[in-house]
Amino acid sequence: MIERTLVILKPCTVQRALCGEILHRFERKGLWFVGIKMVWLTDEILDEHYAHLSSKPFFQRVKDSMKMSPVIVCCLEGVDAIHTVRTLAGPTNGRVAAPGTIRGDYSMSYQENIVHASDSPETAVDEIKRFFKPEEIFDYKQVSFDYLYANDET
Ligand code: ADP
């Protein structure tokens, strides 16, 4: 099924000038962008976004890290995009993420792990709404579509 998922290029990625390389990985894979912009995150949005971490001792530290510079938020589309992007990202801790994954190739840290990626269809819907207005998401013809998938895969 064609899905949309939310990816955030974290401040560590912006500051290490890795945005182009990371975005390129998603494009090369065959995912396409239907929304992309730079934003500076606030406590209000982070409290909501990381609500599942609110009892953790590192909650404030993670939030502070996400506010250190602007981030790039993207909405990516493709068949099974949510799971595929999580697989590309790799496990949370960059030090144990396998080479070939984004975190495995670019991160030495649990916290400074390059990207956020939605972890389920429900979360993806909520997160896309959290970061994008409807008019900031674009439906357009993806010309490579027929070359990315067999006609019974979509
Ligand atoms: P993921 O981003 O892989 O979905 P979580 O939703 O569990 O992981 O955590 C959100 C973010 O909080 C992580 O990407 C990471 O930046 C940070 N984080 C999670 N667990 C830890 C930890 N044990 N130590 C430091 N930072 C953490």
GROMACS .gro file of N, CA and C and ligand atoms in nm:
model
  489
    1MET      N    1   0.083  -0.120   0.000
    1MET     CA    2   0.000   0.000   0.000
    1MET      C    3   0.087   0.126   0.000
    2ILE      N    4   0.048   0.223  -0.077
    2ILE     CA    5   0.125   0.348  -0.077
    2ILE      C    6   0.099   0.421   0.053
    3GLU      N    7   0.207   0.457   0.120
    3GLU     CA    8   0.198   0.523   0.251
    3GLU      C    9   0.279   0.653   0.249
    4ARG      N   10   0.248   0.736   0.346
    4ARG     CA   11   0.328   0.856   0.372
    4ARG      C   12   0.389   0.846   0.510
    5THR      N   13   0.510   0.893   0.525
    5THR     CA   14   0.576   0.889   0.655
    5THR      C   15   0.649   1.020   0.681
    6LEU      N   16   0.669   1.049   0.808
    6LEU     CA   17   0.738   1.173   0.844
    6LEU      C   18   0.883   1.145   0.883
    7VAL      N   19   0.972   1.223   0.824
    7VAL     CA   20   1.114   1.215   0.859
    7VAL      C   21   1.159   1.353   0.905
    8ILE      N   22   1.238   1.356   1.011
    8ILE     CA   23   1.301   1.482   1.053
    8ILE      C   24   1.452   1.465   1.044
    9LEU      N   25   1.517   1.556   0.972
    9LEU     CA   26   1.663   1.561   0.976
    9LEU      C   27   1.698   1.647   1.096
   10LYS      N   28   1.756   1.584   1.198
   10LYS     CA   29   1.775   1.647   1.328
   10LYS      C   30   1.883   1.755   1.322
   11PRO      N   31   1.891   1.840   1.429
   11PRO     CA   32   1.994   1.944   1.429
   11PRO      C   33   2.135   1.888   1.405
   12CYS      N   34   2.165   1.769   1.454
   12CYS     CA   35   2.300   1.712   1.432
   12CYS      C   36   2.326   1.696   1.281
   13THR      N   37   2.224   1.667   1.206
   13THR     CA   38   2.237   1.644   1.061
   13THR      C   39   2.255   1.776   0.987
   14VAL      N   40   2.175   1.875   1.031
   14VAL     CA   41   2.187   2.009   0.971
   14VAL      C   42   2.326   2.065   1.001
   15GLN      N   43   2.369   2.054   1.127
   15GLN     CA   44   2.497   2.113   1.168
   15GLN      C   45   2.617   2.040   1.109
   16ARG      N   46   2.603   1.910   1.086
   16ARG     CA   47   2.714   1.834   1.027
   16ARG      C   48   2.709   1.837   0.874
   17ALA      N   49   2.618   1.915   0.821
   17ALA     CA   50   2.606   1.934   0.675
   17ALA      C   51   2.584   1.801   0.603
   18LEU      N   52   2.499   1.718   0.662
   18LEU     CA   53   2.471   1.586   0.603
   18LEU      C   54   2.334   1.579   0.535
   19CYS      N   55   2.261   1.691   0.533
   19CYS     CA   56   2.122   1.685   0.483
   19CYS      C   57   2.117   1.631   0.340
   20GLY      N   58   2.202   1.685   0.254
   20GLY     CA   59   2.199   1.643   0.113
   20GLY      C   60   2.221   1.492   0.100
   21GLU      N   61   2.320   1.441   0.173
   21GLU     CA   62   2.350   1.297   0.165
   21GLU      C   63   2.233   1.212   0.213
   22ILE      N   64   2.170   1.256   0.321
   22ILE     CA   65   2.059   1.175   0.376
   22ILE      C   66   1.938   1.181   0.283
   23LEU      N   67   1.906   1.301   0.236
   23LEU     CA   68   1.792   1.313   0.143
   23LEU      C   69   1.818   1.230   0.017
   24HIS      N   70   1.942   1.231  -0.029
   24HIS     CA   71   1.979   1.155  -0.148
   24HIS      C   72   1.953   1.006  -0.129
   25ARG      N   73   1.978   0.956  -0.008
   25ARG     CA   74   1.954   0.813   0.018
   25ARG      C   75   1.807   0.777  -0.001
   26PHE      N   76   1.718   0.865   0.049
   26PHE     CA   77   1.575   0.836   0.033
   26PHE      C   78   1.536   0.841  -0.115
   27GLU      N   79   1.589   0.939  -0.186
   27GLU     CA   80   1.556   0.950  -0.329
   27GLU      C   81   1.608   0.830  -0.407
   28ARG      N   82   1.731   0.791  -0.380
   28ARG     CA   83   1.790   0.677  -0.451
   28ARG      C   84   1.710   0.550  -0.428
   29LYS      N   85   1.656   0.535  -0.307
   29LYS     CA   86   1.581   0.415  -0.274
   29LYS      C   87   1.453   0.405  -0.357
   30GLY      N   88   1.398   0.523  -0.396
   30GLY     CA   89   1.274   0.524  -0.473
   30GLY      C   90   1.159   0.586  -0.398
   31LEU      N   91   1.189   0.641  -0.279
   31LEU     CA   92   1.085   0.718  -0.207
   31LEU      C   93   1.083   0.858  -0.267
   32TRP      N   94   0.967   0.924  -0.263
   32TRP     CA   95   0.964   1.060  -0.315
   32TRP      C   96   0.907   1.156  -0.212
   33PHE      N   97   0.949   1.282  -0.225
   33PHE     CA   98   0.908   1.385  -0.130
   33PHE      C   99   0.774   1.443  -0.172
   34VAL      N  100   0.681   1.447  -0.076
   34VAL     CA  101   0.555   1.517  -0.101
   34VAL      C  102   0.543   1.641  -0.013
   35GLY      N  103   0.642   1.661   0.074
   35GLY     CA  104   0.649   1.782   0.156
   35GLY      C  105   0.788   1.795   0.215
   36ILE      N  106   0.839   1.917   0.219
   36ILE     CA  107   0.972   1.936   0.280
   36ILE      C  108   0.987   2.083   0.319
   37LYS      N  109   1.039   2.107   0.440
   37LYS     CA  110   1.061   2.246   0.483
   37LYS      C  111   1.155   2.249   0.603
   38MET      N  112   1.208   2.369   0.630
   38MET     CA  113   1.292   2.388   0.749
   38MET      C  114   1.209   2.457   0.856
   39VAL      N  115   1.220   2.405   0.980
   39VAL     CA  116   1.148   2.467   1.093
   39VAL      C  117   1.238   2.464   1.216
   40TRP      N  118   1.208   2.557   1.306
   40TRP     CA  119   1.276   2.555   1.435
   40TRP      C  120   1.177   2.498   1.536
   41LEU      N  121   1.207   2.384   1.595
   41LEU     CA  122   1.110   2.318   1.684
   41LEU      C  123   1.099   2.392   1.817
   42THR      N  124   0.982   2.378   1.879
   42THR     CA  125   0.954   2.445   2.007
   42THR      C  126   0.925   2.339   2.113
   43ASP      N  127   0.929   2.380   2.239
   43ASP     CA  128   0.894   2.289   2.348
   43ASP      C  129   0.754   2.233   2.330
   44GLU      N  130   0.664   2.319   2.286
   44GLU     CA  131   0.524   2.279   2.271
   44GLU      C  132   0.512   2.160   2.174
   45ILE      N  133   0.574   2.173   2.059
   45ILE     CA  134   0.563   2.066   1.959
   45ILE      C  135   0.643   1.943   2.002
   46LEU      N  136   0.755   1.964   2.071
   46LEU     CA  137   0.836   1.850   2.115
   46LEU      C  138   0.771   1.773   2.230
   47ASP      N  139   0.700   1.845   2.316
   47ASP     CA  140   0.627   1.777   2.424
   47ASP      C  141   0.526   1.678   2.366
   48GLU      N  142   0.465   1.720   2.256
   48GLU     CA  143   0.366   1.635   2.189
   48GLU      C  144   0.437   1.521   2.113
   49HIS      N  145   0.539   1.560   2.038
   49HIS     CA  146   0.609   1.464   1.951
   49HIS      C  147   0.679   1.354   2.032
   50TYR      N  148   0.738   1.392   2.144
   50TYR     CA  149   0.811   1.294   2.227
   50TYR      C  150   0.736   1.262   2.356
   51ALA      N  151   0.603   1.271   2.354
   51ALA     CA  152   0.523   1.242   2.474
   51ALA      C  153   0.553   1.104   2.531
   52HIS      N  154   0.583   1.008   2.442
   52HIS     CA  155   0.612   0.871   2.488
   52HIS      C  156   0.742   0.862   2.568
   53LEU      N  157   0.821   0.970   2.566
   53LEU     CA  158   0.949   0.968   2.641
   53LEU      C  159   0.943   1.055   2.767
   54SER      N  160   0.823   1.109   2.799
   54SER     CA  161   0.817   1.213   2.903
   54SER      C  162   0.863   1.166   3.041
   55SER      N  163   0.857   1.035   3.066
   55SER     CA  164   0.901   0.987   3.198
   55SER      C  165   1.049   0.948   3.199
   56LYS      N  166   1.114   0.959   3.086
   56LYS     CA  167   1.254   0.914   3.077
   56LYS      C  168   1.348   1.021   3.133
   57PRO      N  169   1.458   0.980   3.193
   57PRO     CA  170   1.551   1.079   3.250
   57PRO      C  171   1.613   1.169   3.143
   58PHE      N  172   1.617   1.122   3.020
   58PHE     CA  173   1.682   1.200   2.914
   58PHE      C  174   1.583   1.286   2.833
   59PHE      N  175   1.458   1.293   2.878
   59PHE     CA  176   1.355   1.365   2.801
   59PHE      C  177   1.396   1.510   2.771
   60GLN      N  178   1.435   1.584   2.877
   60GLN     CA  179   1.470   1.725   2.858
   60GLN      C  180   1.592   1.739   2.766
   61ARG      N  181   1.686   1.649   2.784
   61ARG     CA  182   1.810   1.654   2.704
   61ARG      C  183   1.778   1.631   2.555
   62VAL      N  184   1.689   1.535   2.529
   62VAL     CA  185   1.651   1.508   2.390
   62VAL      C  186   1.580   1.630   2.331
   63LYS      N  187   1.492   1.690   2.410
   63LYS     CA  188   1.420   1.809   2.360
   63LYS      C  189   1.517   1.923   2.333
   64ASP      N  190   1.610   1.946   2.427
   64ASP     CA  191   1.708   2.054   2.409
   64ASP      C  192   1.790   2.031   2.282
   65SER      N  193   1.826   1.906   2.259
   65SER     CA  194   1.906   1.874   2.141
   65SER      C  195   1.828   1.903   2.012
   66MET      N  196   1.697   1.880   2.015
   66MET     CA  197   1.615   1.902   1.895
   66MET      C  198   1.589   2.050   1.868
   67LYS      N  199   1.627   2.135   1.967
   67LYS     CA  200   1.606   2.281   1.950
   67LYS      C  201   1.737   2.354   1.925
   68MET      N  202   1.846   2.280   1.910
   68MET     CA  203   1.977   2.345   1.897
   68MET      C  204   1.994   2.422   1.766
   69SER      N  205   1.923   2.381   1.666
   69SER     CA  206   1.925   2.453   1.537
   69SER      C  207   1.796   2.416   1.465
   70PRO      N  208   1.767   2.482   1.354
   70PRO     CA  209   1.650   2.438   1.277
   70PRO      C  210   1.668   2.293   1.231
   71VAL      N  211   1.557   2.231   1.198
   71VAL     CA  212   1.558   2.094   1.144
   71VAL      C  213   1.491   2.098   1.007
   72ILE      N  214   1.506   1.990   0.932
   72ILE     CA  215   1.432   1.977   0.806
   72ILE      C  216   1.329   1.866   0.825
   73VAL      N  217   1.204   1.900   0.803
   73VAL     CA  218   1.099   1.798   0.812
   73VAL      C  219   1.055   1.761   0.671
   74CYS      N  220   1.036   1.632   0.650
   74CYS     CA  221   0.998   1.582   0.518
   74CYS      C  222   0.883   1.485   0.531
   75CYS      N  223   0.798   1.486   0.431
   75CYS     CA  224   0.697   1.381   0.419
   75CYS      C  225   0.734   1.301   0.295
   76LEU      N  226   0.759   1.172   0.315
   76LEU     CA  227   0.802   1.084   0.207
   76LEU      C  228   0.691   0.986   0.172
   77GLU      N  229   0.683   0.953   0.045
   77GLU     CA  230   0.577   0.862  -0.001
   77GLU      C  231   0.637   0.743  -0.076
   78GLY      N  232   0.570   0.629  -0.064
   78GLY     CA  233   0.611   0.509  -0.136
   78GLY      C  234   0.534   0.389  -0.081
   79VAL      N  235   0.545   0.275  -0.148
   79VAL     CA  236   0.480   0.154  -0.098
   79VAL      C  237   0.550   0.111   0.031
   80ASP      N  238   0.470   0.087   0.136
   80ASP     CA  239   0.524   0.049   0.268
   80ASP      C  240   0.631   0.148   0.317
   81ALA      N  241   0.608   0.276   0.291
   81ALA     CA  242   0.711   0.377   0.320
   81ALA      C  243   0.750   0.381   0.469
   82ILE      N  244   0.653   0.355   0.557
   82ILE     CA  245   0.682   0.370   0.701
   82ILE      C  246   0.786   0.268   0.746
   83HIS      N  247   0.760   0.143   0.714
   83HIS     CA  248   0.853   0.037   0.754
   83HIS      C  249   0.986   0.051   0.678
   84THR      N  250   0.976   0.084   0.550
   84THR     CA  251   1.098   0.094   0.469
   84THR      C  252   1.191   0.202   0.523
   85VAL      N  253   1.134   0.317   0.559
   85VAL     CA  254   1.219   0.426   0.610
   85VAL      C  255   1.280   0.389   0.746
   86ARG      N  256   1.202   0.321   0.830
   86ARG     CA  257   1.257   0.276   0.960
   86ARG      C  258   1.374   0.179   0.937
   87THR      N  259   1.359   0.093   0.837
   87THR     CA  260   1.468  -0.002   0.807
   87THR      C  261   1.591   0.073   0.756
   88LEU      N  262   1.568   0.172   0.669
   88LEU     CA  263   1.681   0.251   0.620
   88LEU      C  264   1.749   0.325   0.735
   89ALA      N  265   1.669   0.375   0.831
   89ALA     CA  266   1.726   0.452   0.943
   89ALA      C  267   1.809   0.364   1.035
   90GLY      N  268   1.762   0.242   1.061
   90GLY     CA  269   1.833   0.154   1.154
   90GLY      C  270   1.788   0.177   1.297
   91PRO      N  271   1.837   0.095   1.392
   91PRO     CA  272   1.797   0.109   1.532
   91PRO      C  273   1.842   0.241   1.593
   92THR      N  274   1.778   0.277   1.705
   92THR     CA  275   1.797   0.411   1.764
   92THR      C  276   1.943   0.444   1.793
   93ASN      N  277   2.015   0.352   1.853
   93ASN     CA  278   2.154   0.381   1.892
   93ASN      C  279   2.248   0.365   1.773
   94GLY      N  280   2.303   0.477   1.729
   94GLY     CA  281   2.392   0.476   1.613
   94GLY      C  282   2.511   0.384   1.628
   95ARG      N  283   2.555   0.362   1.752
   95ARG     CA  284   2.674   0.279   1.772
   95ARG      C  285   2.647   0.131   1.746
   96VAL      N  286   2.519   0.091   1.758
   96VAL     CA  287   2.489  -0.051   1.731
   96VAL      C  288   2.417  -0.069   1.596
   97ALA      N  289   2.379   0.041   1.533
   97ALA     CA  290   2.310   0.031   1.404
   97ALA      C  291   2.408  -0.026   1.300
   98ALA      N  292   2.357  -0.113   1.216
   98ALA     CA  293   2.444  -0.182   1.120
   98ALA      C  294   2.494  -0.086   1.012
   99PRO      N  295   2.617  -0.107   0.965
   99PRO     CA  296   2.664  -0.032   0.849
   99PRO      C  297   2.565  -0.052   0.734
  100GLY      N  298   2.547   0.053   0.657
  100GLY     CA  299   2.448   0.046   0.549
  100GLY      C  300   2.319   0.116   0.588
  101THR      N  301   2.290   0.121   0.719
  101THR     CA  302   2.175   0.201   0.763
  101THR      C  303   2.222   0.346   0.781
  102ILE      N  304   2.127   0.438   0.783
  102ILE     CA  305   2.164   0.579   0.798
  102ILE      C  306   2.233   0.601   0.933
  103ARG      N  307   2.172   0.550   1.040
  103ARG     CA  308   2.233   0.570   1.171
  103ARG      C  309   2.364   0.493   1.182
  104GLY      N  310   2.368   0.376   1.122
  104GLY     CA  311   2.491   0.296   1.125
  104GLY      C  312   2.605   0.364   1.051
  105ASP      N  313   2.574   0.437   0.947
  105ASP     CA  314   2.679   0.500   0.866
  105ASP      C  315   2.718   0.639   0.915
  106TYR      N  316   2.627   0.708   0.986
  106TYR     CA  317   2.655   0.849   1.016
  106TYR      C  318   2.651   0.885   1.164
  107SER      N  319   2.616   0.791   1.252
  107SER     CA  320   2.598   0.830   1.393
  107SER      C  321   2.681   0.745   1.489
  108MET      N  322   2.734   0.811   1.590
  108MET     CA  323   2.806   0.744   1.699
  108MET      C  324   2.728   0.754   1.829
  109SER      N  325   2.600   0.788   1.822
  109SER     CA  326   2.527   0.829   1.942
  109SER      C  327   2.387   0.768   1.948
  110TYR      N  328   2.341   0.751   2.072
  110TYR     CA  329   2.201   0.711   2.096
  110TYR      C  330   2.110   0.829   2.062
  111GLN      N  331   2.152   0.947   2.109
  111GLN     CA  332   2.066   1.066   2.095
  111GLN      C  333   2.083   1.134   1.960
  112GLU      N  334   2.207   1.158   1.923
  112GLU     CA  335   2.237   1.235   1.800
  112GLU      C  336   2.239   1.137   1.683
  113ASN      N  337   2.120   1.092   1.647
  113ASN     CA  338   2.111   0.977   1.555
  113ASN      C  339   2.051   1.014   1.419
  114ILE      N  340   2.074   1.137   1.377
  114ILE     CA  341   2.055   1.183   1.238
  114ILE      C  342   1.911   1.206   1.195
  115VAL      N  343   1.825   1.105   1.214
  115VAL     CA  344   1.687   1.121   1.166
  115VAL      C  345   1.585   1.075   1.270
  116HIS      N  346   1.470   1.135   1.261
  116HIS     CA  347   1.349   1.078   1.321
  116HIS      C  348   1.268   1.019   1.207
  117ALA      N  349   1.202   0.906   1.231
  117ALA     CA  350   1.113   0.847   1.130
  117ALA      C  351   0.991   0.789   1.200
  118SER      N  352   0.873   0.813   1.146
  118SER     CA  353   0.748   0.760   1.205
  118SER      C  354   0.758   0.609   1.220
  119ASP      N  355   0.698   0.557   1.330
  119ASP     CA  356   0.715   0.414   1.356
  119ASP      C  357   0.591   0.328   1.331
  120SER      N  358   0.478   0.387   1.293
  120SER     CA  359   0.358   0.307   1.263
  120SER      C  360   0.265   0.392   1.176
  121PRO      N  361   0.169   0.328   1.110
  121PRO     CA  362   0.074   0.406   1.028
  121PRO      C  363   0.000   0.512   1.108
  122GLU      N  364  -0.040   0.478   1.232
  122GLU     CA  365  -0.114   0.575   1.315
  122GLU      C  366  -0.024   0.694   1.349
  123THR      N  367   0.098   0.663   1.390
  123THR     CA  368   0.192   0.770   1.425
  123THR      C  369   0.221   0.858   1.304
  124ALA      N  370   0.237   0.795   1.188
  124ALA     CA  371   0.270   0.871   1.068
  124ALA      C  372   0.161   0.974   1.038
  125VAL      N  373   0.035   0.932   1.048
  125VAL     CA  374  -0.077   1.025   1.022
  125VAL      C  375  -0.070   1.142   1.120
  126ASP      N  376  -0.053   1.112   1.249
  126ASP     CA  377  -0.048   1.218   1.351
  126ASP      C  378   0.071   1.310   1.328
  127GLU      N  379   0.186   1.251   1.297
  127GLU     CA  380   0.308   1.332   1.284
  127GLU      C  381   0.305   1.420   1.160
  128ILE      N  382   0.250   1.369   1.051
  128ILE     CA  383   0.241   1.452   0.929
  128ILE      C  384   0.152   1.572   0.958
  129LYS      N  385   0.042   1.548   1.028
  129LYS     CA  386  -0.050   1.657   1.066
  129LYS      C  387   0.017   1.756   1.160
  130ARG      N  388   0.102   1.703   1.247
  130ARG     CA  389   0.170   1.789   1.345
  130ARG      C  390   0.264   1.888   1.277
  131PHE      N  391   0.329   1.844   1.170
  131PHE     CA  392   0.435   1.927   1.112
  131PHE      C  393   0.397   1.996   0.981
  132PHE      N  394   0.293   1.950   0.915
  132PHE     CA  395   0.256   2.009   0.785
  132PHE      C  396   0.111   2.052   0.782
  133LYS      N  397   0.088   2.171   0.725
  133LYS     CA  398  -0.048   2.211   0.693
  133LYS      C  399  -0.089   2.134   0.567
  134PRO      N  400  -0.220   2.112   0.546
  134PRO     CA  401  -0.262   2.035   0.427
  134PRO      C  402  -0.204   2.093   0.297
  135GLU      N  403  -0.198   2.226   0.288
  135GLU     CA  404  -0.150   2.286   0.163
  135GLU      C  405   0.002   2.275   0.145
  136GLU      N  406   0.071   2.222   0.245
  136GLU     CA  407   0.216   2.203   0.232
  136GLU      C  408   0.252   2.061   0.185
  137ILE      N  409   0.149   1.978   0.164
  137ILE     CA  410   0.169   1.842   0.113
  137ILE      C  411   0.118   1.841  -0.031
  138PHE      N  412   0.200   1.784  -0.121
  138PHE     CA  413   0.171   1.794  -0.264
  138PHE      C  414   0.143   1.657  -0.326
  139ASP      N  415   0.030   1.648  -0.396
  139ASP     CA  416   0.000   1.529  -0.476
  139ASP      C  417   0.046   1.560  -0.618
  140TYR      N  418   0.137   1.481  -0.669
  140TYR     CA  419   0.181   1.507  -0.807
  140TYR      C  420   0.223   1.375  -0.871
  141LYS      N  421   0.229   1.376  -1.003
  141LYS     CA  422   0.263   1.254  -1.076
  141LYS      C  423   0.411   1.224  -1.059
  142GLN      N  424   0.440   1.103  -1.016
  142GLN     CA  425   0.578   1.059  -1.001
  142GLN      C  426   0.615   0.984  -1.129
  143VAL      N  427   0.696   1.046  -1.215
  143VAL     CA  428   0.714   0.990  -1.350
  143VAL      C  429   0.787   0.854  -1.350
  144SER      N  430   0.865   0.826  -1.246
  144SER     CA  431   0.937   0.698  -1.244
  144SER      C  432   0.854   0.584  -1.185
  145PHE      N  433   0.731   0.614  -1.148
  145PHE     CA  434   0.647   0.518  -1.075
  145PHE      C  435   0.645   0.378  -1.140
  146ASP      N  436   0.621   0.373  -1.271
  146ASP     CA  437   0.609   0.244  -1.339
  146ASP      C  438   0.740   0.168  -1.346
  147TYR      N  439   0.849   0.239  -1.314
  147TYR     CA  440   0.980   0.174  -1.317
  147TYR      C  441   1.026   0.137  -1.176
  148LEU      N  442   0.951   0.184  -1.076
  148LEU     CA  443   0.984   0.152  -0.937
  148LEU      C  444   0.915   0.026  -0.889
  149TYR      N  445   0.795  -0.001  -0.945
  149TYR     CA  446   0.712  -0.110  -0.893
  149TYR      C  447   0.654  -0.194  -1.006
  150ALA      N  448   0.634  -0.323  -0.977
  150ALA     CA  449   0.551  -0.406  -1.065
  150ALA      C  450   0.407  -0.358  -1.051
  151ASN      N  451   0.325  -0.383  -1.154
  151ASN     CA  452   0.190  -0.323  -1.149
  151ASN      C  453   0.097  -0.387  -1.047
  152ASP      N  454   0.136  -0.500  -0.985
  152ASP     CA  455   0.052  -0.556  -0.879
  152ASP      C  456   0.109  -0.527  -0.740
  153GLU      N  457   0.210  -0.442  -0.732
  153GLU     CA  458   0.272  -0.416  -0.603
  153GLU      C  459   0.214  -0.294  -0.531
  154THR      N  460   0.137  -0.217  -0.603
  154THR     CA  461   0.091  -0.091  -0.544
  154THR      C  462  -0.056  -0.100  -0.509
  155ADP     P1  463   1.342   0.628   1.757
  155ADP     O1  464   1.385   0.769   1.718
  155ADP     O2  465   1.441   0.525   1.709
  155ADP     O3  466   1.200   0.597   1.716
  155ADP     P2  467   1.251   0.667   2.035
  155ADP     O4  468   1.119   0.713   1.985
  155ADP     O5  469   1.256   0.562   2.140
  155ADP     O6  470   1.348   0.617   1.917
  155ADP     O7  471   1.329   0.793   2.095
  155ADP     C1  472   1.323   0.919   2.033
  155ADP     C2  473   1.461   0.982   2.035
  155ADP     O8  474   1.503   1.002   2.171
  155ADP     C3  475   1.570   0.895   1.972
  155ADP     O9  476   1.577   0.905   1.832
  155ADP     C4  477   1.694   0.949   2.040
  155ADP    O10  478   1.736   1.070   1.981
  155ADP     C5  479   1.643   0.979   2.181
  155ADP     N1  480   1.665   0.865   2.271
  155ADP     C6  481   1.587   0.754   2.284
  155ADP     N2  482   1.638   0.668   2.375
  155ADP     C7  483   1.751   0.728   2.422
  155ADP     C8  484   1.850   0.693   2.519
  155ADP     N3  485   1.843   0.577   2.587
  155ADP     N4  486   1.953   0.778   2.539
  155ADP     C9  487   1.960   0.895   2.472
  155ADP     N5  488   1.871   0.936   2.379
  155ADP    C10  489   1.768   0.854   2.354
   0.00000   0.00000   0.00000
